[in-house]
Amino acid sequence: MSVAIIGLPYDASSSFLRGAARAPQHIRDALHSPSGNPWSESLRDVLDPQWVRDVGDLVLAPDASARVEIERGISALLDLPARPLALGGDHSVTYPVLRAVNQRYSRPAILHIDAHADLYDAFEGDRYSHACPFARIMEEGLASRLVQVGIRTLTPHQRAQADRFGVEVIDMRAWAAGVRPVIDEPVYISVDLDGLDPAYAPGVSHWEPGGLTTREVLTMIQQCAGHVVGADVVELNPHRDESGRTAMVAAKIVKELVCAMYPASS
């Protein structure tokens, strides 16, 4: 089974700033940049068309119809069959992606790397905001476990939501104390780039100091023992990434995700 990279250029569910809809091409540009090479740290050429393909971007309207199109597009990849690696876009795209993934892989665990829990029941009156996808995912029973790493913005409401859904929250205080995720079942990995400290990834809409390093995120992906059935990298905002630094970080994460989804034994 191959890995399929797909762009989800959607940011109509963003709060504060728009711009993430422009991210997929910026990540691709970094991935193909002659300043680096396509090899992962485990000596895989992630641009080798024999086992990874880029199927381009979905055409998405800035309204609720995008969720339908995302679910349909990811379902089509799974039917190839291919494991989807989605380039967002804002974090709201993860919900329809998981609806599609569940059609082939029932209730995978989720490893969610983020500064924010994204568990609001509704945010600014929108139940499908990028601040809400994991509330929708857990309500629908689309995951057997939700393990969140890097969290540092919990509100009382989101803490109550985490308790309600049995979310395993490894906030940055717990991370600093040495707590690490242990996942050995089928898993979907969702990486919000603001999970990293803004010193490493400033090109995001919501700067939240005190986060993960690039190396910590890469190691987490590399050491994930579960069978990775899909993944996404979301919330790059090119308007805030004038140097292209965050796009390069995103591309590096994509390389390691591809290898996690297509291990050397495959």
XYZ file of C-alpha atoms in Angstrom:
266
model
C 0.000 0.000 0.000
C 1.406 3.391 -0.992
C 1.310 6.729 0.805
C -0.662 9.539 -0.851
C 0.054 13.184 -0.109
C -3.045 15.321 -0.567
C -3.533 19.046 -0.061
C -6.578 20.369 1.809
C -6.510 24.134 1.111
C -9.205 25.187 3.564
C -9.176 27.818 6.307
C -12.779 29.053 6.466
C -13.110 27.544 9.955
C -10.120 29.470 11.323
C -10.341 31.999 14.112
C -8.151 35.117 14.460
C -6.278 34.834 11.137
C -6.800 33.233 7.739
C -3.984 31.985 5.536
C -3.689 28.247 6.166
C -5.482 27.500 2.877
C -2.276 28.563 1.105
C -0.131 26.132 3.087
C -0.126 22.926 0.979
C 1.903 24.413 -1.870
C 4.329 26.077 0.541
C 4.986 22.718 2.193
C 5.478 21.094 -1.210
C 7.907 23.852 -2.237
C 9.951 23.187 0.897
C 9.802 19.435 0.332
C 11.186 19.872 -3.196
C 13.624 22.684 -2.334
C 17.159 22.212 -3.690
C 18.411 23.530 -0.349
C 17.814 20.023 1.013
C 17.146 16.524 -0.295
C 14.201 14.112 -0.205
C 15.809 11.562 2.098
C 14.389 10.807 5.514
C 16.491 10.033 8.559
C 15.828 6.315 7.997
C 17.239 6.510 4.454
C 13.983 6.582 2.550
C 13.541 8.758 -0.534
C 10.152 10.259 0.254
C 9.697 11.475 -3.319
C 10.149 8.012 -4.838
C 6.994 7.575 -6.970
C 7.138 3.800 -6.525
C 5.766 4.077 -3.022
C 4.621 7.652 -2.410
C 2.512 9.829 -4.673
C 1.315 13.403 -4.528
C -2.256 13.555 -5.768
C -2.487 17.356 -5.626
C -5.070 19.470 -3.833
C -8.787 19.008 -3.442
C -10.904 21.893 -4.719
C -12.667 23.149 -1.608
C -15.247 25.912 -1.225
C -14.973 28.094 1.903
C -18.142 26.645 3.417
C -19.609 23.469 4.921
C -19.449 21.639 1.593
C -15.687 21.341 2.126
C -16.210 18.721 4.823
C -18.170 16.549 2.392
C -15.504 16.940 -0.297
C -12.669 16.144 2.128
C -14.381 12.983 3.330
C -15.064 11.940 -0.259
C -11.508 12.698 -1.379
C -9.857 10.786 1.458
C -12.227 7.847 0.915
C -11.116 7.710 -2.719
C -7.471 7.477 -1.648
C -8.218 4.687 0.791
C -9.962 2.795 -2.015
C -6.792 2.841 -4.195
C -5.606 1.644 -1.620
C -3.292 4.317 -0.183
C -2.678 5.763 3.246
C -3.498 9.502 3.296
C -1.058 12.156 4.433
C -3.008 15.414 4.359
C -1.472 18.873 4.159
C -3.791 21.468 5.723
C -5.361 23.809 5.887
C -6.690 24.596 9.353
C -7.252 21.892 11.954
C -10.957 21.549 11.215
C -9.999 19.294 8.273
C -9.025 16.473 10.634
C -12.655 15.700 11.476
C -13.786 14.794 7.927
C -10.484 13.009 7.313
C -11.133 10.783 10.347
C -14.680 10.100 9.174
C -13.195 8.725 5.959
C -10.368 6.835 7.665
C -12.916 5.021 9.824
C -14.427 3.465 6.720
C -11.266 1.334 6.398
C -9.633 1.487 9.837
C -12.239 1.404 12.575
C -11.556 3.648 15.561
C -7.781 4.110 15.409
C -5.955 5.777 18.262
C -5.016 9.399 17.596
C -1.692 11.002 18.473
C -2.474 14.718 18.438
C 0.434 17.179 18.688
C -0.747 20.723 19.389
C -0.611 23.723 21.693
C -4.415 23.593 21.865
C -6.746 20.732 22.771
C -9.308 21.701 20.073
C -12.066 20.223 22.224
C -14.497 23.152 22.388
C -18.099 22.116 21.960
C -18.442 25.294 19.898
C -16.130 28.242 19.332
C -17.445 31.658 18.354
C -20.759 29.956 17.607
C -19.241 27.391 15.227
C -19.298 23.686 16.136
C -16.991 22.945 13.205
C -14.360 25.554 14.041
C -10.701 24.580 13.980
C -10.998 24.778 17.785
C -13.569 21.929 17.835
C -12.551 18.962 15.625
C -11.621 16.574 18.414
C -14.929 17.160 20.195
C -16.706 16.053 17.019
C -14.345 13.107 16.540
C -14.836 11.833 20.081
C -18.619 12.414 20.031
C -18.902 10.187 16.967
C -16.657 7.482 18.407
C -14.129 7.838 15.586
C -11.139 7.064 17.830
C -10.393 4.406 20.426
C -8.001 6.768 22.216
C -7.044 10.426 21.898
C -3.556 11.200 23.176
C -2.707 14.908 23.096
C 0.879 16.130 23.456
C 2.196 19.679 23.790
C -0.987 21.201 25.203
C -0.500 24.492 27.030
C -3.752 26.448 26.608
C -6.446 24.410 28.376
C -9.531 26.254 29.599
C -11.897 24.884 32.278
C -14.384 24.004 29.525
C -11.786 22.073 27.545
C -10.554 20.336 30.698
C -14.131 19.196 31.315
C -14.402 18.035 27.705
C -11.158 16.081 28.030
C -12.503 14.374 31.143
C -15.827 13.682 29.425
C -14.161 11.942 26.479
C -11.360 10.242 28.423
C -8.659 12.177 26.581
C -5.078 11.456 27.632
C -3.559 14.937 27.906
C 0.218 15.230 28.130
C 0.556 18.964 28.629
C 3.919 20.702 28.497
C 4.360 20.501 32.254
C 3.909 16.725 32.104
C 6.199 16.548 29.058
C 8.895 18.478 30.945
C 8.496 16.010 33.813
C 9.259 13.134 31.436
C 5.810 11.787 30.479
C 5.734 10.349 26.946
C 2.946 8.843 24.807
C 2.814 5.057 24.499
C 0.772 3.914 21.498
C 1.170 0.466 19.979
C -2.197 0.088 18.233
C -3.237 1.441 14.809
C -2.844 5.201 15.037
C -3.608 8.387 13.135
C -1.086 11.202 13.725
C -2.252 14.827 13.588
C 0.444 17.500 13.809
C -0.597 21.099 14.383
C 2.544 23.134 13.797
C 1.751 25.441 16.719
C 2.480 22.452 18.950
C 6.091 23.428 18.382
C 7.468 26.410 20.229
C 7.255 29.519 18.014
C 11.052 29.695 18.130
C 11.008 26.654 15.820
C 7.778 27.267 13.902
C 6.822 30.965 13.861
C 4.717 30.675 10.698
C 1.446 29.859 12.442
C -1.576 31.965 13.320
C -1.529 31.321 17.063
C 1.852 31.807 18.742
C 2.019 29.971 22.061
C 5.426 30.012 23.805
C 6.704 27.090 25.826
C 6.232 24.344 23.273
C 7.986 21.345 21.762
C 11.221 21.414 19.798
C 11.453 20.160 16.236
C 13.597 17.242 17.393
C 11.059 16.249 20.046
C 8.273 16.082 17.463
C 10.407 14.081 15.028
C 11.436 11.634 17.744
C 7.817 11.190 18.824
C 6.881 10.235 15.260
C 9.876 7.956 14.820
C 9.261 6.145 18.103
C 5.514 5.667 17.631
C 5.088 1.890 17.776
C 1.585 1.764 16.331
C 0.714 1.044 12.703
C 0.232 4.538 11.240
C -2.924 4.485 9.120
C -2.952 8.177 8.177
C -1.674 11.580 9.180
C -2.002 15.306 8.709
C 0.152 18.410 9.103
C -1.936 21.525 9.634
C -2.054 25.224 10.537
C 0.951 26.561 8.630
C 0.152 30.187 7.820
C 2.397 31.386 4.964
C 1.499 35.022 5.751
C 3.541 34.597 8.947
C 6.306 32.540 7.400
C 8.237 35.107 5.398
C 11.544 33.255 5.821
C 10.036 29.888 4.882
C 11.392 28.394 8.106
C 8.117 26.868 9.221
C 7.458 25.353 5.797
C 10.847 23.631 6.025
C 9.942 22.297 9.479
C 6.629 21.056 8.062
C 8.436 19.356 5.166
C 10.811 17.639 7.585
C 7.844 16.372 9.597
C 6.193 15.149 6.377
C 9.318 13.128 5.530
C 9.270 11.360 8.869
C 5.514 10.800 8.733
C 5.845 9.196 5.308
C 8.433 6.796 6.722
C 6.277 6.039 9.767
C 3.419 5.216 7.395
C 5.622 3.096 5.133
C 8.201 1.388 7.380
C 11.394 -0.152 6.053
C 9.903 -3.640 6.279
C 7.044 -2.763 3.885
